[in-house]
Amino acid sequence: MTTTDDRPLLEVKGLRMHFPITEGMMTRRTVGEVKAVDGISFSVARGETMGLVGESGCGKTTTGRCILRLETPTAGSIVYDGVDIAGLSQKQMVALRQRIQVIFQDPFSSLNPRMKIGQIIAEPMKVHGIEPDATKREARVRELLTICGLNARFADRYPHEMSGGQRQRVGIARALAMNPEFIVCDEPVSALDVSIQAQVINLLEDLREKFGLTYLFIAHDLSVVRHLCQRVAVMYLGRIVELADSDTLFDNPQHPYTKALLAAVPVPDPLVEQGRVFRPVQGEVPSPINPPTGCVFHPRCPIAVESCKQSRPESREIQPGHFVACTQVGLS
Amino acid sequence: MPPLLDIRGLHTEFRTSAGTVRAVDGISYSVQAGETVAIVGESGSGKSVGAMSILRLIPDPPGRITAGEVLFDGQDLLKLTEEQMRQLRGSQIGMIFQEPMTSLNPVLTIGRQITETLEQHRGATPAAARERALELLGLVGIADAARRLKQYPHQLSGGMRQRIMIAIALACEPKLIIADEPTTALDVTIQAQILELMKDLTQRLNIALIVITHNLGVVARYATRVNVMYAGRIVESGSAAAIYHDPRHPYTIALLRSVPRLDRPRQARLDPVEGQPPDLTRLDAGCAFRPRCRFATDACAAGRPVLAQAGLEDGHLAACFNSGSLSHTDQAA
Ligand SMILES: Nc1ncnc2c1ncn2[C@@H]1O[C@H](COP(=O)(O)OP(=O)(O)OP(=O)(O)O)[C@@H](O)[C@H]1O
Ligand SMILES: Nc1ncnc2c1ncn2[C@@H]1O[C@H](COP(=O)(O)OP(=O)(O)OP(=O)(O)O)[C@@H](O)[C@H]1O
Ligand code: SF4
Ligand SMILES: [Mg+2]
Ligand SMILES: [Mg+2]
């Protein structure tokens, strides 16, 4: 028998999210589909921070939205704390809503422009009955603002009166207001300047320890991902191509795409950078509408062989906990 | 050669319920054709407002440019009529905004938004505009361009929307591009691809680029000059090498120390700039960084330091009373 504690909090299996592409104003014919997420599996342990990285448009946000059930997956299961939520109705999801929160990529469109910051943070606490007392709620709002590095006086401002980074911190405060256990962090710090970014990263770490939070952390900044995540999954065109613990992934990347990704990170040192010859990943960025056959990375892959064009590589565990979806890794 | 863009004593304010926010509080800098100037700094320090002020895109009310000159090709943009300004935007000066979702029109297709610019500013025929739109999408690395042109903004990923913005800014081959966080929403490979592309364009077409970014790696690679902003002012300015290897303002030093770096061992904990960002409605007479500054002395409360030569490099400026005595062990690199 498994107990609650050694079972992962979240287990995603064979997740697919295909969006239909329609054409024509009247008939809305389906002319194809965007394979935004195309069969991915991973799990996240309680208290862990799992990183999700990869090319723009590879399906990271869509994966997060499926877990939040803002999308209904085309296929696969999403087992959260023992319950498969992939097939739950919106009504059945209500109970879980509070436990799974999100911090969005785009801080502007996610804040109601007509509400003051204080209301924005207090509203969900009120709606979900987390803090019914108005005075306590206000105090909590001030506390949350301060935790997130904002002056408590911002409670009386409107979103448009704040900078992008300030708004992002409001988004974090709002998510924390729900006392969640799992947070999908979709680019939560990319809009922040690095000094505040460091505060927020430390904050996310502190909150994880203090409240036993679990994060799915989506980000492009690989140095932030290395710092914050225990394990990292690398996505490419709707699939996970490599998954390993953070140290292994950054010190010993195996998939050719992961290697290319790491090589593209500029370091904050002008002398190093100005001398570095940069070779971007070869070839066109493929489209999830017409993904390449076989291994989706093969058209751009420096080590591809003929068979890569035909069959989709399965994910293999090359070391305990280190998964790579490439037939050529570890051959020589 | 006179600079393409010369900003002098620019002030922009917002009237808010909490008081007057002096978002841009007297900034001056210039940009030469072909040059890349990076603006870095604290969130809320006025980077975006400073950029929007150049294009006169400050919402009024509550915002207002209260003083200064913005000389572009010798003429003061602050004196142009609204109509002249409209002509200039998109044709002579391209802008890439920080939040692509709010700056793209949600009810127009991607294709329409690109072709509209070309038809308006270039007088392109619909067919020529479409041809060029396809070419531009290719240039910013978007596959399946023909199909993407028919899609709406919400159907694209964040990074794709950002690349659409870049394509629109490039459409008319402007003399100056102002890019506000152009690559924050992008993954590093596309970021690198786009920045290399922008670098190539700036050099080949002699376009000047002002890039606002939080990414110090990007700055290190692409900037010819760096302006560091804090509380509405430029507090340090110099070449990337001077700023990174001989920072002369305590905020810059703290900034450089706070980034996690892939080229260094993983730290147990990051070292952020401690303390609260300043409330711009309540700045006192002293240095705005003083409450968070490890080097502050009594003199720092008396007045706000102005930019002055600091460090060895000619034109390396810092606004700090103690910039000459910041100890070297505190530096980032
Ligand atoms: N509602 C939708 N309808 C159609 N296609 C969609 C929809 N939402 C996302 N897509 C497509 O799914 C793919 C994955 O998008 P997603 O937003 O998940 O990418 P991402 O990895 O988060 O990218 P980024 O790093 O740029 O944010 C993209 O090709 C996108 O165009
Ligand atoms: N429309 C507005 N009304 C009132 N205040 C505003 C408005 N727009 C910006 N501000 C204020 O002006 C200051 C500068 O904002 P700006 O957007 O330029 O910051 P920024 O440096 O670009 O920050 P970020 O890195 O977070 O984008 C902030 O303190 C902000 O709160
Ligand atoms: S002037 Fe004083 S308070 Fe301001 S940055 Fe310099 S040392 Fe710090
Ligand atoms: Mg995304
Ligand atoms: Mg900004």
XYZ file of N, CA and C in Angstrom, chain A residues 22 153 166 273 287:
15
model
N -9.324 25.996 -37.025
C -10.518 26.096 -37.847
C -10.346 27.190 -38.874
N 1.343 50.504 0.982
C 0.511 51.569 0.416
C -0.010 51.253 -0.990
N 6.128 45.392 -10.628
C 5.288 45.563 -9.439
C 4.014 44.747 -9.576
N 31.558 37.451 -23.281
C 30.543 37.471 -24.330
C 31.048 38.042 -25.645
N 7.007 23.730 -36.697
C 5.691 24.130 -36.259
C 4.973 22.949 -35.615
